[in-house]
Coordinates of C-alpha atoms in Angstrom, one line a residue:
M467 CA 0.0 0.0 0.0
E468 CA 1.4 3.3 -1.1
Q469 CA 1.5 6.0 1.6
Y470 CA 1.0 9.7 1.0
D471 CA 0.8 12.9 3.0
L472 CA -2.4 13.8 1.1
V473 CA -4.8 12.1 -1.2
V474 CA -7.2 14.3 -3.1
I475 CA -10.3 12.6 -4.7
G476 CA -11.6 14.5 -7.7
S477 CA -9.6 16.7 -10.1
G478 CA -12.1 19.6 -10.6
P479 CA -11.0 23.2 -9.8
G480 CA -11.1 22.4 -6.1
G481 CA -9.2 19.1 -6.4
Y482 CA -6.4 20.1 -8.8
V483 CA -5.8 23.4 -6.9
A484 CA -5.6 21.5 -3.6
A485 CA -3.1 18.9 -5.1
I486 CA -0.9 21.6 -6.6
R487 CA -0.8 23.7 -3.4
S488 CA -0.1 20.6 -1.3
A489 CA 2.9 19.7 -3.5
Q490 CA 4.1 23.3 -3.4
L491 CA 4.3 23.0 0.3
G492 CA 6.4 19.9 0.1
Y493 CA 3.8 17.2 0.8
K494 CA 3.8 13.9 -1.0
T495 CA 0.5 14.2 -2.9
A496 CA -1.7 11.9 -5.0
L497 CA -4.7 13.1 -7.1
V498 CA -7.3 10.5 -8.0
E499 CA -9.6 11.1 -11.0
K500 CA -12.2 8.6 -12.3
Y501 CA -12.3 10.1 -15.8
D502 CA -9.5 10.0 -18.4
T503 CA -9.0 13.8 -18.3
L504 CA -8.3 16.1 -15.4
G505 CA -10.4 19.2 -14.7
G506 CA -13.8 17.8 -13.6
T507 CA -17.1 19.2 -14.8
C508 CA -15.8 22.8 -15.1
T509 CA -13.0 22.1 -17.5
N510 CA -14.6 19.3 -19.5
V511 CA -18.3 19.8 -19.7
G512 CA -19.1 23.0 -17.8
C513 CA -17.5 26.4 -17.4
I514 CA -14.8 26.2 -20.1
P515 CA -16.7 24.7 -23.0
T516 CA -19.7 26.8 -22.3
K517 CA -17.7 30.0 -22.4
A518 CA -16.0 28.9 -25.6
I519 CA -19.4 28.5 -27.3
L520 CA -20.8 31.6 -25.7
D521 CA -17.9 33.6 -27.2
S522 CA -18.3 32.0 -30.6
T523 CA -22.1 32.6 -30.7
H524 CA -21.6 36.2 -29.5
H525 CA -19.3 36.9 -32.4
Y526 CA -21.9 35.4 -34.8
H527 CA -24.7 37.4 -33.2
D528 CA -22.7 40.6 -33.5
A529 CA -22.0 39.8 -37.2
V530 CA -25.7 39.3 -37.9
H531 CA -27.0 42.3 -35.9
H532 CA -24.3 44.9 -35.3
F533 CA -21.5 44.7 -37.9
A534 CA -23.5 46.8 -40.4
A535 CA -23.7 49.7 -37.9
H536 CA -19.9 49.6 -37.7
G537 CA -19.7 49.9 -41.5
I538 CA -18.8 46.2 -41.9
Q539 CA -20.8 44.5 -44.7
V540 CA -20.9 40.7 -44.5
E541 CA -22.5 38.7 -47.3
G542 CA -23.3 35.0 -47.2
L543 CA -22.9 34.8 -43.4
S544 CA -23.5 31.4 -42.0
M545 CA -22.7 29.3 -38.9
D546 CA -20.8 26.1 -39.2
F547 CA -22.2 24.1 -36.3
D548 CA -19.6 21.4 -36.5
R549 CA -16.7 23.8 -36.5
L550 CA -18.3 25.7 -33.6
Y551 CA -18.2 22.6 -31.5
D552 CA -14.8 21.5 -32.8
R553 CA -13.3 24.8 -31.5
K554 CA -14.9 24.2 -28.1
D555 CA -13.3 20.8 -28.0
K556 CA -9.9 22.3 -28.8
V557 CA -10.2 24.8 -26.0
V558 CA -11.0 22.1 -23.6
L559 CA -8.1 20.0 -24.8
Q560 CA -5.7 23.0 -24.2
N561 CA -6.9 23.3 -20.7
T562 CA -6.7 19.6 -19.8
Q563 CA -3.2 19.4 -21.3
G564 CA -2.3 22.5 -19.2
L565 CA -3.4 20.6 -16.1
N566 CA -1.4 17.6 -17.0
F567 CA 1.7 19.8 -17.3
L568 CA 1.0 21.4 -13.9
M569 CA 0.8 18.0 -12.3
R570 CA 4.1 16.9 -13.7
K571 CA 5.7 20.2 -12.9
N572 CA 4.6 20.0 -9.2
K573 CA 5.3 16.3 -9.0
V574 CA 1.8 15.3 -8.1
T575 CA 1.1 11.6 -8.6
V576 CA -2.0 11.3 -10.8
I577 CA -4.0 8.1 -10.7
H578 CA -6.9 7.6 -13.1
G579 CA -9.5 5.4 -11.4
T580 CA -12.5 5.2 -9.1
A581 CA -11.6 5.8 -5.5
S582 CA -13.6 4.3 -2.6
F583 CA -12.9 4.5 1.1
V584 CA -12.1 1.2 2.7
D585 CA -12.0 2.8 6.1
N586 CA -11.1 6.2 7.7
S587 CA -7.5 5.9 6.6
T588 CA -7.4 4.0 3.3
V589 CA -8.9 4.3 -0.1
Q590 CA -9.1 1.6 -2.8
V591 CA -8.7 2.8 -6.4
V592 CA -9.9 0.6 -9.3
T593 CA -8.1 1.9 -12.4
S594 CA -9.3 1.9 -16.0
A595 CA -7.1 -1.1 -16.5
H596 CA -9.1 -2.9 -13.7
E597 CA -6.1 -2.9 -11.4
S598 CA -6.8 -2.4 -7.7
L599 CA -4.6 -0.1 -5.7
L600 CA -4.6 0.7 -2.0
L601 CA -3.6 4.2 -0.9
G602 CA -3.0 5.3 2.6
A603 CA -2.7 8.9 3.7
K604 CA -2.3 11.2 6.7
K605 CA -5.0 13.5 5.2
F606 CA -7.7 13.2 2.5
I607 CA -9.7 15.8 0.6
I608 CA -13.0 14.8 -1.0
A609 CA -13.5 17.0 -4.0
T610 CA -15.9 15.0 -6.1
G611 CA -18.1 17.9 -7.2
S612 CA -21.7 17.7 -8.3
K613 CA -24.1 16.3 -10.9
P614 CA -27.1 17.9 -12.5
A615 CA -30.2 17.8 -10.4
T616 CA -33.8 17.4 -11.5
V617 CA -37.4 17.9 -10.2
P618 CA -40.1 15.3 -9.5
G619 CA -41.6 13.9 -12.7
V620 CA -38.6 14.8 -14.8
T621 CA -36.3 12.0 -15.7
I622 CA -33.1 13.0 -17.5
D623 CA -32.6 10.3 -20.2
K624 CA -29.7 12.2 -22.0
K625 CA -31.5 11.7 -25.3
R626 CA -34.4 14.1 -25.5
I627 CA -34.5 15.1 -21.8
I628 CA -31.0 16.5 -21.4
T629 CA -28.7 18.6 -19.3
S630 CA -26.1 21.2 -20.3
T631 CA -23.5 18.3 -20.6
E632 CA -25.5 16.8 -23.5
A633 CA -26.3 20.2 -25.0
L634 CA -22.6 20.9 -25.4
S635 CA -22.2 17.7 -27.5
L636 CA -25.3 17.8 -29.8
Q637 CA -24.6 16.5 -33.3
K638 CA -26.7 19.2 -35.0
K639 CA -28.5 22.4 -34.2
P640 CA -32.0 22.0 -32.8
D641 CA -34.8 24.0 -34.2
N642 CA -36.4 24.6 -30.8
L643 CA -35.5 24.0 -27.2
V644 CA -37.3 24.3 -23.8
I645 CA -35.1 25.0 -20.8
I646 CA -36.4 24.2 -17.3
G647 CA -34.8 26.7 -15.0
G648 CA -33.9 30.3 -15.3
G649 CA -30.8 30.3 -13.2
V650 CA -27.2 30.8 -14.4
I651 CA -27.0 27.6 -16.5
G652 CA -30.5 28.1 -18.0
V653 CA -29.9 31.7 -19.2
E654 CA -26.4 30.9 -20.6
M655 CA -27.8 27.9 -22.5
A656 CA -30.7 30.1 -23.7
S657 CA -28.3 32.7 -25.0
I658 CA -26.2 30.1 -26.9
F659 CA -29.0 28.5 -28.7
S660 CA -31.0 31.6 -29.4
R661 CA -28.0 33.2 -31.1
L662 CA -27.8 30.1 -33.3
G663 CA -31.3 30.7 -34.5
C664 CA -33.2 28.2 -32.3
E665 CA -36.6 29.0 -30.8
V666 CA -35.9 29.0 -27.0
T667 CA -38.3 29.0 -24.1
I668 CA -37.3 29.3 -20.4
I669 CA -39.7 27.9 -17.8
E670 CA -38.8 29.1 -14.3
Y671 CA -40.5 28.3 -11.0
A672 CA -39.5 31.6 -9.3
D673 CA -40.9 35.0 -10.0
H674 CA -37.5 36.3 -11.2
L675 CA -34.7 35.1 -13.4
L676 CA -31.5 34.6 -11.5
A677 CA -33.6 34.4 -8.3
N678 CA -30.5 34.1 -6.0
M679 CA -29.0 37.4 -7.3
D680 CA -30.3 40.9 -6.8
H681 CA -33.7 41.0 -8.4
E682 CA -33.0 44.1 -10.4
L683 CA -30.4 42.1 -12.3
G684 CA -32.7 39.3 -13.2
D685 CA -35.5 41.7 -14.2
A686 CA -33.1 43.7 -16.4
L687 CA -31.7 40.5 -18.0
K688 CA -35.2 39.2 -18.7
K689 CA -36.1 42.3 -20.7
I690 CA -32.9 41.9 -22.7
L691 CA -33.4 38.2 -23.4
V692 CA -37.0 38.7 -24.4
K693 CA -35.9 41.5 -26.8
D694 CA -33.5 38.9 -28.3
G695 CA -36.4 36.6 -29.0
I696 CA -36.3 34.2 -26.0
R697 CA -39.7 33.4 -24.5
I698 CA -39.6 33.4 -20.7
L699 CA -42.3 32.0 -18.5
L700 CA -42.0 32.8 -14.8
E701 CA -43.9 31.3 -11.8
Q702 CA -44.4 28.0 -13.6
A703 CA -44.0 24.5 -12.0
V704 CA -42.9 21.7 -14.3
Y705 CA -44.3 18.4 -13.2
K706 CA -43.6 16.0 -16.1
T707 CA -41.6 15.5 -19.2
E708 CA -42.0 12.9 -21.9
N709 CA -39.6 11.6 -24.6
T710 CA -41.8 11.2 -27.7
G711 CA -39.1 9.9 -30.0
N712 CA -37.9 12.6 -32.3
T713 CA -39.1 15.3 -29.9
A714 CA -40.0 15.8 -26.2
K715 CA -42.8 17.3 -24.3
V716 CA -42.9 19.3 -21.1
F717 CA -46.0 19.7 -18.9
F718 CA -46.3 22.6 -16.4
R719 CA -48.8 24.7 -14.4
D720 CA -48.8 28.2 -13.1
R721 CA -49.6 29.2 -9.5
G722 CA -53.3 29.3 -10.2
G723 CA -53.3 25.7 -11.5
K724 CA -53.6 26.5 -15.2
E725 CA -51.8 23.8 -17.2
Q726 CA -49.8 24.0 -20.4
E727 CA -47.6 21.7 -22.4
F728 CA -44.9 22.5 -25.0
Q729 CA -43.2 20.3 -27.5
A730 CA -39.6 20.8 -28.6
D731 CA -36.6 19.0 -30.1
Y732 CA -35.0 18.8 -26.6
I733 CA -36.0 19.6 -23.0
L734 CA -32.9 20.9 -21.2
V735 CA -33.0 20.5 -17.4
A736 CA -31.1 23.3 -15.6
V737 CA -32.6 23.4 -12.1
G738 CA -29.3 23.3 -10.3
R739 CA -26.9 20.6 -9.2
K740 CA -26.5 18.1 -6.3
A741 CA -23.5 16.7 -4.5
F742 CA -21.9 13.6 -6.1
T743 CA -20.8 11.0 -3.5
A744 CA -21.9 7.8 -5.2
G745 CA -19.4 5.0 -5.0
L746 CA -17.1 6.9 -2.5
G747 CA -17.6 4.3 0.2
L748 CA -18.4 6.9 2.8
E749 CA -20.5 4.2 4.5
N750 CA -17.2 2.6 5.5
T751 CA -16.1 5.8 7.3
D752 CA -17.5 8.1 9.9
V753 CA -18.1 10.9 7.4
R754 CA -21.7 12.1 7.5
L755 CA -24.0 13.5 4.9
D756 CA -26.9 15.9 5.5
A757 CA -30.5 15.5 4.4
R758 CA -29.6 16.9 0.9
G759 CA -26.7 14.5 0.4
M760 CA -24.0 17.1 1.1
V761 CA -20.9 16.1 3.0
V762 CA -21.1 17.7 6.5
T763 CA -18.1 19.8 7.5
N764 CA -17.0 22.2 10.2
E765 CA -15.6 25.7 9.8
Q766 CA -12.2 24.2 8.9
L767 CA -14.0 22.0 6.3
Q768 CA -13.2 18.9 8.2
T769 CA -15.7 16.1 8.2
A770 CA -16.6 14.1 11.2
V771 CA -13.3 12.4 10.6
P772 CA -10.8 15.2 11.4
H773 CA -8.2 14.1 8.8
I774 CA -10.8 13.8 6.0
Y775 CA -11.7 17.2 4.5
A776 CA -14.3 18.1 1.9
I777 CA -14.5 21.1 -0.5
G778 CA -16.4 22.5 -3.4
D779 CA -19.9 21.5 -4.7
V780 CA -19.9 18.3 -2.5
I781 CA -20.4 20.4 0.6
G782 CA -23.0 22.8 -0.9
G783 CA -23.1 26.5 -0.7
A784 CA -22.5 28.5 -3.9
M785 CA -21.6 25.9 -6.5
L786 CA -18.8 27.9 -8.1
A787 CA -15.4 26.8 -9.5
H788 CA -13.6 29.7 -7.8
K789 CA -15.3 29.0 -4.5
A790 CA -13.9 25.5 -4.6
E791 CA -10.5 26.9 -5.5
E792 CA -10.6 29.2 -2.4
E793 CA -11.6 26.3 -0.2
A794 CA -8.8 24.2 -1.6
I795 CA -6.1 26.7 -0.7
F796 CA -7.8 27.2 2.7
V797 CA -7.8 23.5 3.6
V798 CA -4.2 22.8 2.4
E799 CA -2.8 25.8 4.2
H800 CA -4.8 25.0 7.3
M801 CA -3.2 21.5 7.2
D802 CA 0.1 23.2 7.0
G803 CA -0.5 25.1 10.2
Q804 CA -1.2 28.4 8.6
K805 CA -4.3 30.6 9.4
P806 CA -6.1 31.2 6.1
K807 CA -9.6 32.6 5.8
V808 CA -12.4 32.3 3.3
H809 CA -15.0 35.1 3.3
Y810 CA -18.0 33.5 1.7
D811 CA -19.9 36.7 1.4
R812 CA -17.1 38.1 -0.7
I813 CA -17.1 35.4 -3.4
P814 CA -18.6 36.8 -6.6
S815 CA -21.2 35.2 -8.9
V816 CA -21.1 35.7 -12.7
V817 CA -23.4 35.0 -15.5
Y818 CA -21.8 34.9 -19.0
T819 CA -24.8 36.1 -21.1
W820 CA -24.3 39.4 -23.0
P821 CA -24.5 41.7 -21.3
E822 CA -22.8 39.8 -18.5
V823 CA -24.2 39.8 -15.0
A824 CA -22.0 39.8 -11.9
S825 CA -22.7 40.3 -8.2
V826 CA -20.8 40.2 -4.9
G827 CA -22.0 40.9 -1.3
A828 CA -25.5 41.6 -0.1
T829 CA -28.5 42.1 -2.4
E830 CA -31.2 44.6 -1.7
E831 CA -33.5 41.8 -0.8
D832 CA -30.9 40.5 1.8
L833 CA -30.6 44.0 3.4
K834 CA -34.4 44.6 3.5
A835 CA -35.0 41.2 5.1
K836 CA -32.4 41.9 7.8
G837 CA -33.6 45.5 8.4
I838 CA -30.2 46.9 7.5
A839 CA -30.1 50.5 6.3
Y840 CA -28.3 51.2 3.0
T841 CA -27.8 53.8 0.3
I842 CA -27.9 53.1 -3.4
G843 CA -25.5 54.3 -6.1
K844 CA -26.8 53.3 -9.5
F845 CA -25.3 54.4 -12.9
P846 CA -26.2 53.2 -16.4
F847 CA -23.8 52.0 -19.1
S848 CA -25.8 54.2 -21.5
A849 CA -24.1 57.3 -19.9
N850 CA -20.6 55.9 -20.4
A851 CA -18.5 57.1 -23.3
R852 CA -16.7 53.8 -23.8
A853 CA -20.0 51.8 -23.8
R854 CA -21.4 54.1 -26.4
A855 CA -18.3 53.8 -28.6
G856 CA -18.6 50.0 -28.4
M857 CA -22.4 49.9 -28.8
D858 CA -22.6 48.1 -25.4
T859 CA -25.0 50.5 -23.6
Q860 CA -27.3 48.0 -21.9
G861 CA -27.3 47.6 -18.1
F862 CA -26.1 49.4 -15.0
V863 CA -23.9 49.2 -11.9
K864 CA -25.6 49.2 -8.6
V865 CA -23.6 49.8 -5.4
L866 CA -25.1 49.3 -1.9
A867 CA -23.3 51.1 0.9
D868 CA -23.7 51.7 4.6
P869 CA -25.2 55.2 5.1
K870 CA -23.2 56.0 8.2
Y871 CA -19.7 54.9 7.5
G872 CA -19.9 54.3 3.7
E873 CA -18.7 50.7 3.9
L874 CA -19.6 48.7 0.8
L875 CA -22.4 46.1 1.4
G876 CA -22.9 44.8 -2.1
V877 CA -22.0 45.5 -5.8
H878 CA -24.2 44.3 -8.7
V879 CA -23.5 44.8 -12.3
I880 CA -25.3 44.0 -15.6
G881 CA -23.4 45.2 -18.6
A882 CA -20.4 44.8 -20.8
R883 CA -17.3 43.3 -19.1
A884 CA -19.3 42.8 -15.8
A885 CA -17.4 39.5 -15.2
D886 CA -14.1 41.5 -15.0
L887 CA -15.5 44.7 -13.4
I888 CA -16.8 42.8 -10.4
A889 CA -13.3 42.1 -9.2
Q890 CA -13.2 45.8 -8.2
G891 CA -16.3 45.2 -6.0
V892 CA -14.7 42.1 -4.5
L893 CA -11.6 44.1 -3.6
G894 CA -13.7 46.8 -2.0
L895 CA -15.6 44.4 0.2
E896 CA -12.6 42.3 1.1
Y897 CA -10.7 45.3 2.5
E898 CA -13.7 47.2 3.7
I899 CA -13.1 50.2 1.5
T900 CA -15.8 52.9 1.6
A901 CA -17.8 53.9 -1.5
D902 CA -16.3 57.3 -1.2
S903 CA -12.7 55.9 -1.3
M904 CA -13.6 53.7 -4.2
S905 CA -14.8 56.7 -6.2
R906 CA -11.8 58.9 -5.5
V907 CA -9.1 56.8 -7.2
S908 CA -8.3 57.6 -10.8
Y909 CA -10.1 55.5 -13.5
A910 CA -8.7 55.5 -17.0
H911 CA -10.9 57.3 -19.6
P912 CA -12.7 56.1 -21.6
T913 CA -13.3 52.7 -20.0
Y914 CA -16.2 50.6 -18.9
S915 CA -14.8 50.8 -15.3
E916 CA -15.9 54.4 -15.1
V917 CA -19.5 53.1 -14.6
M918 CA -18.2 51.6 -11.3
K919 CA -16.7 55.0 -10.4
E920 CA -19.9 56.9 -10.9
A921 CA -22.0 54.3 -9.0
H922 CA -19.6 54.5 -6.1
T923 CA -19.7 58.3 -6.2
L924 CA -23.5 58.2 -6.0
A925 CA -23.5 55.6 -3.2
S926 CA -21.2 57.9 -1.2
G927 CA -23.8 60.6 -1.3
R928 CA -22.0 62.9 -3.8
P929 CA -23.5 63.7 -7.2
S930 CA -21.9 62.3 -10.4
V931 CA -20.2 64.7 -12.7
N932 CA -21.4 62.6 -15.6
I933 CA -25.1 63.0 -15.1

């Protein structure tokens, strides 16, 4: 039995970052991955391929709708669906090859196989060659991630009732698509297929898109997506789907009980994700799961077995790649005797539609529910010179600040480059910078970031010079 200082199970963003950081600190480290490639859901069938296709379809959409306004005339424009997906595959390959390089560079032992705990101190790995290995370790990290969830009455068959994983591997462009769920995955998938010319319908149970973000963001995005031709039905409960052969049906009802059914080439289920622990052999350990199937951990992310840790989607919370990465660094440095910290309220959320949507900190709904006073600084992209020059005038920045001391409470952006702009909000919250201080530093002109400056200025109680 091979002995290690640390064995990491799962090579997604949490797992591979944990393995690399452990090796950097001088620990003998093994990384176990059940699939042939490293990177987990994010790299292989999630974040990375989705962003590749979002970028490609965004270029195509611009060519169809906006190039003429720039004086660019394009004749015979068409979308090569096969090449679109081929480029996505190449992007994924580049990332997985990069991970292989990092493992070699940091001398992490990579074992491809399925890991299962034998007891609290040993895992058995069955490799793709059907060999059985026993690994012992002083510490373990469970980083097995999550799988798509569904709702009662909806069975994902991966044929006509699909998830985003299957949507990213379709052989041809569908004519129409129904998406169950108006969260991050749902609206991103809707953007992709709508841009390709598909008829897209989103069916969402909540009364807002992006229900977990500030409601103004979801409301603004809804208007934009509807304008782009996407049908959005809110406050609708899906209770059944049916694979009818060459198409599929979805059955749903509103809050008043009125029933409807739609037929489409595919029904894409995007109602969130659930922790993946199947086959881990946790029943052979003292590790506990909660009622939702999440691994239970303490503040140090230790399970009921102190030398077994868990990170990322498998412990719940915001299911974000960068949240898993932060937890990976936290756990490994904690093992090393350091005193790291993860501020969960300062981890940003991003939606890669266009315009992009990004958020960090408290929403207005959070503050109202807790009775916390706040001021609002809100500034539109339409008043920004760079946005006008780039024809990206949709959206706004909304800053929430403490009225007494000016401390930032939340920053919410819908607009061009929101995914990058939100880093400024994260910095402000992390170091408790006031809205006034955020507004008084110099911002290059003309840039999209000036929208942030003006919103901070307004939140501090001073008038903007650009209104």
